[in-house]
Amino acid sequence: MHKKINAALISVFYKDGLETLVQTLHQHQIHIYTTGGTQQFIEQLGIPCIPVESVTDYPSILGGRVKTLHPKIFGGILGRRNLAQDIEEMKQFQIPEIDLVIVDLYPFEETLAQTNEENLIIEKIDIGGPSMIRAAAKNFKDVTVLASKDDYAQLNKLIIDQVGCTTLAQRKQFASKAFEVVMHYDIAISNYFNTQTTSLRYGENPHQQARFIGNLAQLFTQLHGKELSYNNLVDADAAFQLLNEFKETDSQFFGIIKHTNVCGAALRASGIDAWNAALAGDPESAFGGVLVCNGPINKEIAQAIHEIFFEVLIAPDFDAEALEILTQKKNRILLKNLQSHGLIKNEKSIFNGTLIQDADQGNYLAWQEVGGRECHESEKHDLIFANILCKHLKSNAIALVKNQQLIGKGCGQTSRIDALKQAIEKASQFQFDLQGAVLASDAFFPFDDCVTIAHHQGITAFIQPGGSIRDQDSIKYCKENQLAMVITGMRHFKH
């Protein structure tokens, strides 16, 4: 239902864009209650406003820490207009009805980015602002709330078009945005208190500033090397995510990460064999990579690894002889991982907000054999391994595996067929025989071209999520050529 705005409370840190909205409120005869700097701003516009002190009979105290935290302010925001008892109490205690709350928050994150001085950071933790925003959002049936200057123009238009009124749906939408603003603000503060903030030399590139918020000491101990860079941390995180896939295997796993993509990986009975096989998969891309394994590093493995240049090595343990060898390079980063690192949620900053999703956990929902024959036992093991590795490649992605070794991969391509051609070219570059190899795809085959090309190279089994309206094209080709194909029902896009 439409509700007329008769009184507004405005208390903002940033005044950008506020002038037009305040003038519109005044033109619609909406009373304005306000505080401190906002009061001065509005008065300079020649618009009358009511200081909250005249409502509360209390001045701003404790250096401005307490201004609006008063029953007359919160009663005016939280009072339920359809509840007789609330209306009676508001009259009894002379509490004015507040129909619109426009509040932004102290710039906590901006301050955190500019200084490490604790006193300055603490003073930018807003108390009254979040409280008023939450109160107004809770009472959205009666109160409109704006928690961001980005919404000034929208509200200004609504007030003009709807003659000073808002609808219930509009108020609920504003409330939803307000709770998101407060949630993001509280998380930033919680991160500051519960984690460590580390300034990094620079970001992804030298001209970008960067910092890390978190407690790396919970995950690993740095035994040697230079300070971890932004790119080191990004690749190390990708390595930890990959390692988490093999925490329950009895085999020794070695993986090589470059720009968050798996460029070498193998499962073997011994650590040295796993390393040699992982490196052989793409010794060129391994240069400057991040290495990760699920077993201890001994002298033999250390001697082999020492021969190449790498940025980071992650392992559950290092023996003394291995450390003596590996620490000969002063900048080489050695990390002893203390626990598995499996994300529950993924977050990504986009536009003026944050995308949050469940982490990509699991590898297949079903194991549906749809080809011309069932997988051989060795093929099944290779398909499972390939599917895991493909999950850790940027889309569009193809992984080629033979004997539990990554022998070709295509990633970050704009078409699946290009990813396949890249994978085949990589395998050929290092003289791998694709006869009897298997192929994993992070998403469905839209046509049968990938299966056809792969088959002509000697690949005999495929694993993919399915879901294309033309799934039958690839399935039919596999049936006609006695090729194995597994549909998993689980896509693994990675952007």
XYZ file of C-alpha atoms in Angstrom, residues 21 40 55 65 117 122 125 127 151 156 165 228 258 300 321 335 362 422 431 453 472:
21
model
C 16.937 14.723 -2.632
C 25.107 22.131 8.618
C 13.998 15.743 20.143
C 30.092 8.650 19.619
C 46.722 3.033 13.040
C 38.297 1.894 15.566
C 33.279 1.664 13.355
C 27.358 2.234 15.924
C 19.746 4.990 -4.133
C 13.965 11.156 -5.473
C 4.603 8.251 -1.088
C 54.371 -14.309 -0.278
C 50.518 -22.009 -13.038
C 65.493 -37.767 -3.287
C 68.177 -33.257 4.263
C 55.193 -24.034 3.061
C 32.157 -33.023 -5.335
C 45.247 -27.073 -27.298
C 55.570 -36.789 -27.258
C 38.594 -35.386 -33.180
C 22.749 -37.818 -28.429
